[in-house]
């Protein structure tokens, strides 16, 4: 047991065979920024926010297996600078207008940006104009906020067994689609009880007519920074 | 009435532009055409405002709208929040809110009135009023006021701050609050929050009272100026409460002609579009609303404090009612039309807001927990509120999938468009025509505009620091000279 440890930012972290650096860190209560990782799903390794240096080499901690004796750096000025740049790109690619977004205070993108002291979006905004899909009676999709983390795709496919969501296009043209001939959520078997209804880290998959029922200031990340809740599950 | 809107032969005239450059939403400029003898031939206040916002809202879910529309305006976001919420109340079928919800919203609104009126009077206008319109521009600002009248300036700051605290406790945040939601509110006041506000409210009522005295003294020291500067006759409109009392949160539309006679009354604002038409003119982005029944030439009107105070029959709070009576008595049965009387009316409203806040803070309902109601879903709703600057209309249609399909907004400043143009022309005629133009004279124009408290971003800049560019062009259109005042107040 004692030989199954590695060092993360100077702290000794135990791990079990087959665990990733991210999993071991979470279990030990140490936060590594991440967006496309969710403890209940297979890692996807796409957002790169969780990038750490393991023995001096950059690696996505959500996919990199923990190894004995490895020295891992995460909370460093250099890595956090890179994370901020990634966040800024995510912010400008979509329409993330926090002051009027109903997910404000519950959004992992916003919470991560706050936590990493991202003070501006720096790059020019793309201002995409993607129509909202409000066809479903209980849920709404605002594609303008999608960060392509693929959590909903994984949840629908792996947990709900439905395959409601998918990715289409390549590179900068990648976008989330709904797997129906009409492309509309109402024409799928998506329901409010689906796991996919609960995993979106930002404000794309939204329960209708809820909006601002919970006041700003009383929401998950209003009360504690995201880094203080390393193992917290998304709601 | 519209003389000076369009010169007969613009080609031979010199053009002077007052162009405050905007930082946020809203951008206004004044252009003046002069002949060789400096006689004024044409004056226009142009405004580029909120363009595209109505389009922007289309396709958004209705519950997001009350929060989103606050981005229209950094100065009075609460007004948009409440007007949109009132429209969305109808969409979710909430015909009557719970007492807690209604009172929390009122409290929020009166907090907004207090902070906005205090900001406008103390920060933006007191320098002109205390020092004179063409006094030394270096001192004609809030810093100058703070140096010469420290008490006045300090009270201005604290009144505004108190209003912001009321907003923070009711809306959740000082700006972009989310307190008001379709069908009610999402929070009431905690006991500690109530007590914190109660501690200071008596002082605020006192200071608001003093502010009314201050503006009254200014009037009495220079009645000729205050009663005539930029004055013109106009119809007026506002909502009034069911019994004709001053109510800034809810009521029915009433209008009076320039003599004070009631033209229409008790009009349900759901039917505003039968009453009001909007005219588009090629030289400005702001529309010109007018009363359909009277037509474009005769039907324009004035909104805001000066209209409201003279439109209502009474005020429910005692101190403000006393002041209202004195205000009405001052003009001996005539309507007061002078733009500078806006300041007096505005301060009486500030006193009213302070008294209302005091009463609401003593009402247990604001601590309640019954916050939201809903009923039969509707497709269309109009929400109207008397914002600090005047009547604010929000109108939406929402489809069965909950997305907004139509949005029409008539903001206070738009109602006042024609009136502000008239005021500016009046001032140009009296003060500018025949004179060599200088900064002091141009400030006269700005003083007239400011009296309306228009919601242009330029009006949020501290006085004397408004970035301005004045261009003098010869009759062929070539630039003769340019005078630029930077945001720091430096002339070059
Ligand atoms: S909709 Fe949400 S969960 Fe799905 S890919 Fe986009 S951001 Fe991720
Ligand atoms: S969390 Fe590891 S790449 Fe996104």
XYZ file of C-alpha atoms and ligand atoms in Angstrom:
739
model
C 0.000 0.000 0.000
C 2.669 2.417 1.074
C 4.509 2.192 -2.229
C 1.363 3.191 -4.124
C 1.794 6.918 -3.746
C 2.805 9.824 -5.873
C 3.493 13.426 -5.041
C 1.093 16.153 -6.127
C 2.233 19.720 -5.503
C 4.405 18.496 -2.631
C 1.673 16.375 -1.056
C 1.821 12.584 -0.913
C -1.237 11.062 -2.589
C -2.121 7.389 -2.254
C -3.753 5.626 -5.198
C -5.212 2.257 -6.114
C -4.004 0.317 -9.120
C -5.696 1.523 -12.284
C -6.665 4.939 -10.896
C -5.907 8.059 -12.842
C -4.098 10.996 -11.265
C -7.437 12.846 -11.254
C -9.274 10.018 -9.480
C -6.583 9.643 -6.858
C -6.433 13.389 -6.281
C -10.216 13.602 -5.920
C -10.271 10.734 -3.465
C -7.587 12.496 -1.458
C -9.592 15.717 -1.529
C -7.184 17.628 -3.756
C -8.660 19.716 -6.542
C -7.357 19.660 -10.084
C -9.339 21.969 -12.430
C -11.431 20.009 -14.923
C -14.499 20.395 -17.109
C -14.996 17.300 -19.260
C -14.260 14.884 -16.449
C -17.054 13.472 -14.309
C -16.357 10.715 -11.776
C -19.265 8.633 -13.018
C -18.123 8.463 -16.626
C -15.227 7.241 -18.635
C -12.744 10.085 -19.089
C -12.793 11.873 -22.390
C -9.623 13.947 -22.147
C -10.782 16.724 -24.438
C -10.907 19.987 -22.527
C -7.283 19.771 -21.372
C -8.029 21.880 -18.332
C -6.787 19.107 -16.095
C -3.357 19.157 -17.692
C -0.594 18.636 -15.129
C 3.121 17.995 -15.349
C 4.055 14.442 -14.400
C 7.792 14.165 -13.990
C 8.058 17.332 -16.033
C 5.894 16.187 -18.944
C 2.450 17.569 -19.643
C -0.402 15.086 -19.414
C -4.166 15.172 -18.991
C -4.605 14.049 -15.407
C -8.066 12.641 -16.116
C -6.608 10.050 -18.481
C -3.073 9.610 -17.133
C -2.745 6.616 -14.820
C -1.174 7.259 -11.448
C 2.235 5.738 -11.006
C 4.361 5.188 -7.998
C 6.862 7.893 -7.176
C 5.848 10.257 -9.922
C 6.158 13.946 -9.096
C 3.093 15.816 -10.311
C 2.738 19.583 -10.533
C -0.717 21.093 -10.943
C -1.244 24.321 -9.079
C 1.610 26.272 -10.653
C 1.675 29.702 -12.232
C 2.601 28.278 -15.600
C -0.138 25.646 -15.732
C -2.747 28.015 -14.387
C -1.812 30.565 -17.047
C -2.466 27.948 -19.674
C -5.733 26.970 -18.029
C -6.841 30.587 -18.041
C -6.112 30.822 -21.746
C -8.155 27.668 -22.383
C -11.021 29.089 -20.362
C -10.860 32.373 -22.235
C -11.147 30.499 -25.500
C -14.159 28.592 -24.234
C -15.763 31.842 -23.135
C -15.373 33.575 -26.489
C -16.391 30.560 -28.576
C -19.834 30.495 -26.995
C -22.158 33.085 -25.534
C -21.399 33.034 -21.857
C -23.104 36.141 -20.484
C -22.958 35.293 -16.817
C -24.992 38.271 -15.518
C -28.089 37.096 -17.356
C -27.469 33.350 -17.426
C -29.752 31.265 -15.253
C -26.919 28.830 -14.474
C -24.807 31.576 -12.891
C -23.514 30.225 -9.595
C -24.127 26.634 -10.700
C -21.923 26.664 -13.782
C -18.599 24.857 -13.677
C -17.127 27.006 -16.432
C -17.906 30.197 -14.509
C -16.806 28.712 -11.190
C -13.528 27.498 -12.664
C -12.879 30.868 -14.258
C -13.516 32.612 -10.939
C -11.309 30.160 -9.142
C -8.445 30.692 -11.570
C -8.856 34.473 -11.440
C -9.761 34.889 -15.054
C -10.420 38.619 -15.164
C -11.303 39.105 -18.827
C -12.072 37.094 -21.926
C -9.032 38.565 -23.690
C -9.824 37.182 -27.166
C -12.405 38.508 -29.609
C -15.845 37.043 -29.054
C -17.300 34.810 -31.756
C -20.875 35.696 -30.752
C -22.376 32.564 -32.282
C -26.057 32.651 -33.063
C -27.376 29.156 -32.483
C -31.126 28.834 -32.110
C -32.460 27.488 -28.851
C -34.245 24.116 -29.042
C -37.327 24.535 -26.867
C -39.344 21.788 -28.536
C -39.344 19.477 -25.509
C -42.026 20.179 -22.911
C -39.742 19.954 -19.871
C -36.234 20.708 -21.093
C -34.576 23.320 -23.230
C -31.273 23.295 -25.091
C -29.309 26.513 -25.423
C -26.491 25.457 -27.739
C -24.868 28.867 -27.465
C -23.251 27.757 -24.222
C -22.013 24.303 -25.208
C -18.342 23.650 -24.410
C -18.398 20.252 -26.150
C -17.397 18.329 -23.050
C -19.492 15.387 -24.326
C -20.779 14.528 -20.867
C -24.370 14.482 -22.087
C -23.367 12.215 -24.941
C -21.675 9.799 -22.560
C -24.529 9.944 -20.060
C -27.205 9.297 -22.645
C -25.295 6.521 -24.348
C -23.669 4.794 -21.366
C -26.213 5.312 -18.590
C -29.561 6.025 -20.213
C -28.909 3.711 -23.157
C -30.536 6.213 -25.515
C -27.944 7.992 -27.576
C -29.863 11.264 -27.668
C -26.839 13.514 -28.216
C -23.897 13.442 -30.551
C -21.077 15.554 -31.915
C -20.960 16.623 -35.546
C -18.516 18.652 -37.596
C -14.782 18.880 -37.087
C -12.382 21.284 -35.468
C -13.806 24.731 -34.948
C -17.011 23.566 -36.652
C -17.684 20.819 -34.080
C -21.082 21.144 -32.533
C -23.543 19.238 -30.468
C -26.478 17.643 -32.265
C -29.637 15.881 -31.230
C -30.015 12.466 -32.816
C -33.430 12.794 -34.435
C -34.411 13.252 -38.046
C -35.827 16.663 -37.179
C -32.855 17.487 -34.967
C -35.344 18.422 -32.254
C -35.240 17.180 -28.684
C -39.008 16.605 -28.679
C -38.526 13.929 -31.324
C -36.194 11.808 -29.168
C -36.977 9.617 -26.181
C -35.194 12.044 -23.835
C -36.962 12.476 -20.499
C -36.474 14.579 -17.388
C -35.274 11.492 -15.490
C -32.379 10.844 -17.834
C -28.870 11.083 -16.486
C -28.149 13.250 -19.527
C -30.579 15.803 -18.139
C -28.358 16.332 -15.127
C -24.763 16.380 -16.279
C -24.246 19.516 -18.314
C -21.558 21.530 -16.495
C -22.707 24.785 -18.106
C -26.113 26.100 -19.153
C -27.104 24.111 -22.230
C -29.469 21.419 -20.948
C -31.886 23.303 -18.773
C -35.039 22.372 -16.930
C -37.732 24.671 -18.208
C -39.469 27.364 -16.145
C -36.991 27.089 -13.282
C -34.791 30.013 -14.223
C -33.900 32.156 -11.262
C -36.052 30.402 -8.651
C -32.961 29.989 -6.477
C -31.540 33.462 -5.853
C -28.086 34.323 -7.049
C -25.901 34.306 -3.976
C -27.392 31.082 -2.623
C -26.115 28.724 -5.299
C -23.501 25.984 -5.122
C -20.479 27.997 -6.179
C -21.695 31.265 -4.644
C -21.180 29.660 -1.280
C -17.856 27.894 -1.891
C -15.281 28.124 -4.637
C -15.151 25.083 -6.875
C -11.647 24.242 -5.667
C -12.997 23.789 -2.158
C -15.216 20.967 -3.430
C -12.825 18.673 -5.269
C -15.123 15.680 -5.261
C -18.434 17.443 -5.675
C -20.760 15.899 -8.204
C -22.438 18.051 -10.775
C -26.108 18.632 -10.258
C -44.042 73.645 -32.943
C -41.410 71.855 -34.935
C -39.630 74.934 -36.200
C -35.906 74.456 -36.062
C -36.250 70.726 -36.617
C -35.303 71.100 -40.277
C -33.616 74.148 -41.766
C -34.921 75.448 -45.086
C -31.464 75.700 -46.679
C -29.037 73.560 -44.727
C -26.421 73.750 -47.475
C -25.311 77.272 -46.579
C -25.043 76.731 -42.859
C -22.271 76.045 -40.439
C -22.630 72.886 -38.368
C -21.774 72.579 -34.686
C -21.979 69.142 -33.142
C -22.025 68.300 -29.466
C -21.037 64.722 -29.535
C -20.617 62.931 -26.220
C -18.909 59.692 -26.979
C -20.492 56.764 -25.277
C -18.901 54.006 -23.293
C -21.933 51.880 -22.557
C -25.361 51.674 -24.177
C -26.842 54.854 -25.515
C -25.144 57.660 -27.310
C -26.559 61.107 -27.843
C -25.377 64.076 -29.794
C -26.710 67.492 -30.660
C -26.154 69.147 -33.996
C -26.780 72.823 -34.592
C -26.758 74.579 -37.944
C -25.764 78.260 -37.855
C -25.482 80.928 -40.496
C -22.657 83.458 -40.823
C -24.217 85.638 -38.162
C -24.460 82.687 -35.766
C -28.218 82.619 -36.103
C -29.527 79.133 -35.316
C -31.436 77.420 -38.128
C -31.666 73.811 -37.090
C -31.210 71.901 -33.838
C -31.514 68.174 -33.415
C -30.874 65.805 -30.554
C -29.962 62.483 -32.124
C -29.869 59.288 -30.193
C -28.462 55.916 -30.941
C -29.932 53.659 -28.357
C -30.769 50.062 -27.510
C -30.866 49.142 -31.145
C -31.337 45.501 -31.810
C -32.217 44.571 -28.268
C -35.775 43.656 -29.109
C -34.432 41.319 -31.753
C -31.911 39.907 -29.334
C -34.660 38.851 -26.918
C -36.523 36.932 -29.598
C -35.999 33.206 -29.301
C -35.000 33.394 -25.639
C -36.961 31.602 -22.886
C -39.352 33.946 -21.108
C -38.037 33.337 -17.578
C -34.648 34.625 -18.613
C -35.998 37.909 -19.924
C -36.443 39.908 -16.670
C -32.782 39.334 -15.885
C -31.542 39.729 -19.416
C -33.268 43.047 -20.098
C -31.292 44.623 -17.309
C -28.434 44.782 -19.755
C -30.381 47.489 -21.535
C -29.264 49.949 -18.994
C -26.566 50.178 -16.421
C -28.283 53.058 -14.685
C -31.688 51.716 -13.830
C -31.588 47.949 -14.434
C -34.204 47.365 -11.712
C -36.841 49.200 -13.740
C -36.374 46.889 -16.689
C -36.272 43.890 -14.399
C -39.619 44.879 -12.886
C -41.366 45.930 -16.097
C -40.383 42.641 -17.743
C -41.386 40.679 -14.642
C -44.794 42.343 -14.670
C -45.282 41.341 -18.297
C -44.123 37.790 -17.525
C -46.485 37.609 -14.521
C -49.259 37.664 -17.101
C -47.534 35.019 -19.204
C -47.448 32.609 -16.244
C -50.991 33.557 -15.291
C -50.102 35.320 -12.037
C -52.851 37.923 -11.980
C -52.348 38.774 -8.309
C -49.027 38.387 -6.577
C -48.716 37.380 -2.936
C -48.484 40.357 -0.550
C -44.863 39.488 0.154
C -43.936 39.429 -3.531
C -45.750 42.663 -4.325
C -44.204 44.483 -1.387
C -40.682 43.213 -1.970
C -40.940 44.405 -5.554
C -42.206 47.779 -4.440
C -39.409 48.059 -1.927
C -36.901 47.232 -4.665
C -38.474 49.808 -6.949
C -38.473 52.594 -4.383
C -34.853 51.756 -3.567
C -34.152 52.230 -7.243
C -36.023 55.546 -7.404
C -34.112 56.790 -4.375
C -30.691 55.851 -5.683
C -31.350 57.052 -9.216
C -32.847 60.409 -8.196
C -30.049 61.000 -5.707
C -27.412 60.212 -8.305
C -29.018 62.450 -10.856
C -29.530 65.441 -8.623
C -26.386 65.424 -6.540
C -23.812 64.032 -8.932
C -25.011 65.143 -12.310
C -27.006 68.317 -11.820
C -26.063 70.007 -8.590
C -22.810 71.354 -10.105
C -24.791 73.283 -12.756
C -27.402 74.404 -10.287
C -25.057 75.398 -7.484
C -22.325 77.040 -9.536
C -24.142 78.269 -12.641
C -24.360 76.855 -16.147
C -21.340 78.735 -17.475
C -19.294 78.798 -14.309
C -15.682 77.636 -14.330
C -15.774 74.245 -16.003
C -12.886 73.006 -13.889
C -15.011 73.333 -10.742
C -18.376 72.525 -12.279
C -18.412 68.893 -11.184
C -19.095 66.739 -8.172
C -15.562 67.238 -6.888
C -16.174 70.986 -6.930
C -19.449 70.464 -5.075
C -17.709 68.286 -2.499
C -15.145 71.047 -1.899
C -17.625 73.891 -1.542
C -20.662 72.065 -0.131
C -19.205 68.984 1.554
C -22.384 68.178 3.440
C -24.560 68.242 0.341
C -22.170 66.026 -1.567
C -21.839 63.565 1.295
C -25.589 63.237 1.687
C -25.920 62.639 -2.023
C -23.477 59.779 -1.805
C -25.131 58.243 1.254
C -28.669 58.554 -0.099
C -27.599 56.758 -3.225
C -25.793 54.126 -1.234
C -28.844 53.484 0.901
C -30.976 53.016 -2.218
C -28.422 50.542 -3.513
C -28.548 48.640 -0.239
C -32.328 48.355 -0.517
C -31.820 46.954 -4.008
C -29.140 44.561 -2.841
C -31.322 43.112 -0.105
C -34.387 42.741 -2.310
C -32.798 41.841 -5.646
C -29.891 39.816 -4.302
C -27.284 42.023 -5.927
C -26.710 45.735 -6.410
C -26.736 45.394 -10.165
C -28.171 42.628 -12.293
C -30.229 41.396 -9.401
C -32.484 38.432 -9.948
C -34.988 39.007 -7.139
C -38.029 39.544 -9.288
C -39.141 36.479 -11.257
C -42.255 35.686 -13.322
C -45.066 35.340 -10.806
C -43.319 36.937 -7.846
C -39.908 37.136 -6.213
C -37.294 34.567 -5.218
C -36.464 36.015 -1.845
C -37.957 38.117 0.897
C -36.094 40.075 3.539
C -34.379 38.450 6.466
C -34.956 40.043 9.831
C -31.342 41.191 10.052
C -31.547 42.783 6.593
C -34.744 44.580 7.523
C -33.234 45.876 10.747
C -30.108 47.060 9.003
C -32.194 49.179 6.635
C -34.512 50.382 9.394
C -31.541 51.793 11.261
C -30.834 54.357 8.552
C -34.187 55.054 6.952
C -35.194 57.930 9.231
C -32.026 59.779 8.330
C -32.750 59.172 4.648
C -36.240 60.628 4.961
C -34.747 63.683 6.682
C -32.085 64.203 4.049
C -34.597 63.747 1.238
C -36.672 66.430 2.870
C -33.660 68.714 3.002
C -32.994 68.054 -0.662
C -36.488 69.303 -1.505
C -35.777 72.450 0.525
C -32.493 72.941 -1.316
C -34.047 72.853 -4.761
C -36.900 75.081 -3.584
C -34.383 77.674 -2.423
C -32.704 77.556 -5.800
C -36.054 78.227 -7.433
C -36.841 81.117 -5.166
C -33.427 82.700 -5.652
C -33.760 82.801 -9.389
C -37.386 82.300 -10.369
C -36.959 83.919 -13.767
C -34.411 81.315 -14.792
C -36.072 78.314 -13.181
C -39.493 79.120 -14.538
C -38.466 79.792 -18.093
C -35.196 78.082 -19.021
C -35.899 75.879 -22.033
C -39.607 76.007 -21.280
C -42.230 74.809 -23.749
C -45.796 73.621 -23.410
C -46.502 69.913 -23.690
C -48.976 67.158 -22.951
C -48.030 64.780 -20.210
C -48.536 61.113 -19.405
C -47.888 58.658 -16.571
C -49.560 55.856 -14.718
C -51.466 56.788 -11.572
C -52.889 54.512 -8.877
C -56.514 53.387 -8.912
C -57.545 56.394 -6.854
C -55.468 58.845 -8.821
C -52.650 58.757 -6.292
C -48.953 58.795 -7.189
C -47.920 55.191 -7.727
C -44.682 54.377 -9.458
C -45.075 50.595 -9.411
C -48.537 49.969 -10.738
C -51.571 51.771 -12.054
C -53.453 52.920 -15.121
C -52.497 55.397 -17.784
C -53.624 58.988 -17.523
C -52.784 61.876 -19.815
C -53.292 65.625 -19.580
C -53.051 68.344 -22.180
C -50.770 71.351 -21.811
C -53.474 73.173 -19.835
C -53.769 70.361 -17.345
C -57.108 69.008 -18.555
C -57.395 65.229 -18.455
C -57.381 63.789 -21.987
C -57.649 60.134 -21.026
C -57.762 58.307 -17.740
C -57.870 54.817 -16.256
C -56.553 53.276 -19.466
C -55.485 49.673 -18.958
C -51.887 49.598 -20.147
C -52.451 46.220 -21.790
C -54.024 48.385 -24.495
C -51.196 50.908 -24.757
C -50.833 50.264 -28.476
C -54.308 51.648 -29.084
C -53.222 54.856 -27.382
C -49.682 55.346 -28.581
C -48.123 55.243 -32.018
C -44.397 55.436 -32.720
C -42.963 57.563 -35.514
C -39.588 56.940 -37.123
C -37.464 59.853 -38.360
C -34.515 59.428 -40.699
C -32.009 61.423 -38.651
C -32.175 59.576 -35.343
C -32.456 55.998 -34.144
C -34.847 56.900 -31.384
C -38.508 56.709 -32.296
C -41.004 59.457 -31.573
C -44.053 58.141 -29.734
C -47.264 60.183 -29.855
C -50.903 59.872 -28.895
C -52.769 58.363 -31.805
C -55.884 60.412 -31.202
C -54.002 63.695 -31.559
C -51.650 62.769 -34.364
C -47.934 63.241 -34.666
C -47.812 67.047 -34.609
C -49.974 67.542 -31.540
C -49.783 64.201 -29.800
C -46.294 64.140 -28.336
C -46.001 64.264 -24.586
C -43.653 64.423 -21.658
C -43.054 61.729 -19.040
C -41.051 61.524 -15.815
C -41.182 63.302 -12.456
C -42.519 66.613 -13.773
C -45.407 64.816 -15.448
C -46.131 62.420 -12.615
C -46.261 65.042 -9.897
C -48.773 67.080 -11.868
C -50.741 64.124 -13.142
C -51.606 62.501 -9.832
C -54.282 63.815 -7.443
C -52.420 63.053 -4.250
C -49.469 61.320 -2.634
C -50.075 58.735 0.052
C -47.115 59.686 2.248
C -47.551 62.835 4.351
C -44.287 64.707 3.822
C -44.234 64.236 0.085
C -47.919 65.173 -0.124
C -47.211 68.450 1.667
C -44.474 69.191 -0.833
C -46.646 68.208 -3.775
C -49.291 70.702 -2.673
C -46.740 73.456 -2.451
C -45.379 72.494 -5.850
C -48.814 72.609 -7.433
C -49.702 75.863 -5.676
C -46.508 77.496 -6.942
C -47.738 77.683 -10.505
C -51.183 78.917 -9.466
C -53.341 76.384 -11.179
C -51.281 76.269 -14.345
C -49.166 73.294 -15.320
C -45.484 73.816 -14.749
C -43.672 73.241 -18.044
C -40.145 74.439 -17.315
C -37.564 71.647 -17.571
C -35.743 72.864 -14.474
C -38.894 72.146 -12.481
C -38.073 68.492 -13.129
C -35.477 68.759 -10.388
C -37.996 69.986 -7.852
C -40.479 67.258 -8.828
C -37.715 64.672 -8.759
C -36.717 65.584 -5.227
C -40.331 65.320 -4.053
C -40.415 61.844 -5.575
C -37.209 60.990 -3.793
C -38.865 62.012 -0.532
C -41.905 59.912 -1.457
C -39.634 56.928 -2.173
C -37.889 57.324 1.184
C -41.219 57.493 3.017
C -42.525 54.465 1.125
C -39.407 52.502 2.025
C -39.924 53.469 5.652
C -43.522 52.242 5.602
C -42.661 49.016 3.813
C -39.873 48.272 6.269
C -42.503 48.386 9.009
C -44.704 45.929 7.149
C -44.286 42.324 8.309
C -45.243 41.056 4.853
C -41.735 41.774 3.569
C -40.461 39.000 5.835
C -42.956 36.447 4.481
C -42.211 33.218 2.680
C -45.074 32.981 0.202
C -43.208 34.189 -2.860
C -44.536 32.932 -6.192
C -47.907 32.243 -7.787
C -48.930 31.032 -11.205
C -52.129 30.325 -13.068
C -53.336 29.834 -16.562
C -50.564 30.303 -19.099
C -51.010 33.201 -21.516
C -49.323 34.106 -24.796
C -48.992 37.841 -24.387
C -48.276 40.348 -21.659
C -47.561 44.038 -21.181
C -45.713 45.286 -18.121
C -45.564 48.978 -17.282
C -43.765 50.746 -14.511
C -42.896 54.344 -13.735
C -39.121 54.153 -13.891
C -37.040 56.994 -12.420
C -37.104 58.696 -15.830
C -40.711 57.995 -16.705
C -43.159 55.473 -18.081
C -41.487 52.259 -19.155
C -43.396 49.811 -21.344
C -42.403 46.178 -21.937
C -44.538 44.081 -24.251
C -43.924 40.412 -25.082
C -45.438 37.496 -26.918
C -44.324 34.008 -25.900
C -45.002 30.815 -27.890
C -46.170 27.449 -26.555
C -42.550 26.302 -26.271
C -41.843 29.177 -23.858
C -39.741 31.241 -26.252
C -40.255 34.957 -26.838
C -41.544 35.636 -30.339
C -42.120 39.379 -30.093
C -40.794 42.122 -27.882
C -41.561 45.816 -27.963
C -40.069 48.263 -25.500
C -40.835 51.935 -25.113
C -38.387 53.349 -22.614
C -38.834 56.601 -20.727
C -36.262 58.502 -22.710
C -38.042 57.577 -25.928
C -41.322 59.046 -24.680
C -39.417 62.240 -23.978
C -37.696 62.372 -27.350
C -39.773 65.155 -28.882
C -39.878 67.024 -25.576
C -36.095 66.981 -25.228
C -35.720 68.187 -28.792
C -38.119 71.036 -28.017
C -36.174 71.990 -24.903
C -32.899 72.021 -26.781
C -34.349 74.180 -29.554
C -35.818 76.549 -27.021
C -32.429 76.996 -25.363
C -30.644 77.362 -28.689
C -33.098 80.036 -29.731
C -32.725 82.010 -26.500
C -29.078 81.638 -25.597
C -27.071 80.577 -28.616
C -28.588 82.394 -31.537
C -26.426 85.351 -32.551
C -23.595 84.566 -30.142
C -20.110 83.193 -30.642
C -20.384 79.602 -29.390
C -18.284 78.678 -26.382
C -18.217 75.905 -23.807
C -20.511 77.695 -21.375
C -23.156 78.208 -24.019
C -22.973 74.618 -25.124
C -23.380 73.549 -21.547
C -26.725 75.361 -21.550
C -27.870 72.813 -24.096
C -26.631 69.993 -21.959
C -28.326 71.434 -18.880
C -31.643 71.323 -20.700
C -31.115 67.724 -21.768
C -29.942 66.695 -18.330
C -33.074 68.051 -16.685
C -34.926 65.146 -18.286
C -32.382 62.746 -16.840
C -32.192 60.975 -20.168
C -30.777 57.529 -20.057
C -27.832 57.987 -22.337
C -24.562 56.650 -21.203
C -23.116 60.132 -21.519
C -25.371 61.233 -18.704
C -23.621 58.838 -16.376
C -20.281 60.554 -16.759
C -19.509 63.083 -14.111
C -20.181 66.605 -15.229
C -17.430 68.520 -16.931
C -15.868 65.232 -17.796
C -18.277 64.256 -20.488
C -16.117 63.600 -23.505
C -17.231 66.089 -26.109
C -16.283 67.011 -29.566
C -17.475 70.254 -31.086
C -16.804 70.814 -34.737
C -17.182 74.059 -36.623
C -17.698 73.581 -40.326
C -17.870 76.242 -42.991
C -20.770 76.427 -45.373
C -19.051 74.036 -47.759
C -18.759 71.483 -45.000
C -15.019 71.847 -44.399
C -13.816 71.757 -40.809
C -12.792 75.199 -39.567
C -11.854 74.233 -36.061
C -12.397 71.469 -33.541
C -12.655 71.703 -29.817
C -12.245 68.439 -27.932
C -12.802 67.820 -24.284
C -11.353 64.520 -23.150
C -12.847 62.265 -20.496
C -10.337 63.811 -18.093
C -11.774 67.249 -18.789
C -8.805 68.502 -20.790
C -9.633 70.909 -23.611
C -7.594 70.682 -26.769
S -24.503 20.210 -23.806
Fe -23.441 20.467 -21.868
S -22.890 18.363 -21.323
Fe -23.375 18.297 -23.505
S -21.451 18.623 -24.568
Fe -22.361 20.639 -24.344
S -21.509 21.475 -22.440
Fe -21.135 19.242 -22.434
S -10.970 17.155 -17.490
Fe -9.262 16.185 -18.345
S -9.235 16.823 -20.360
Fe -11.099 17.681 -19.577
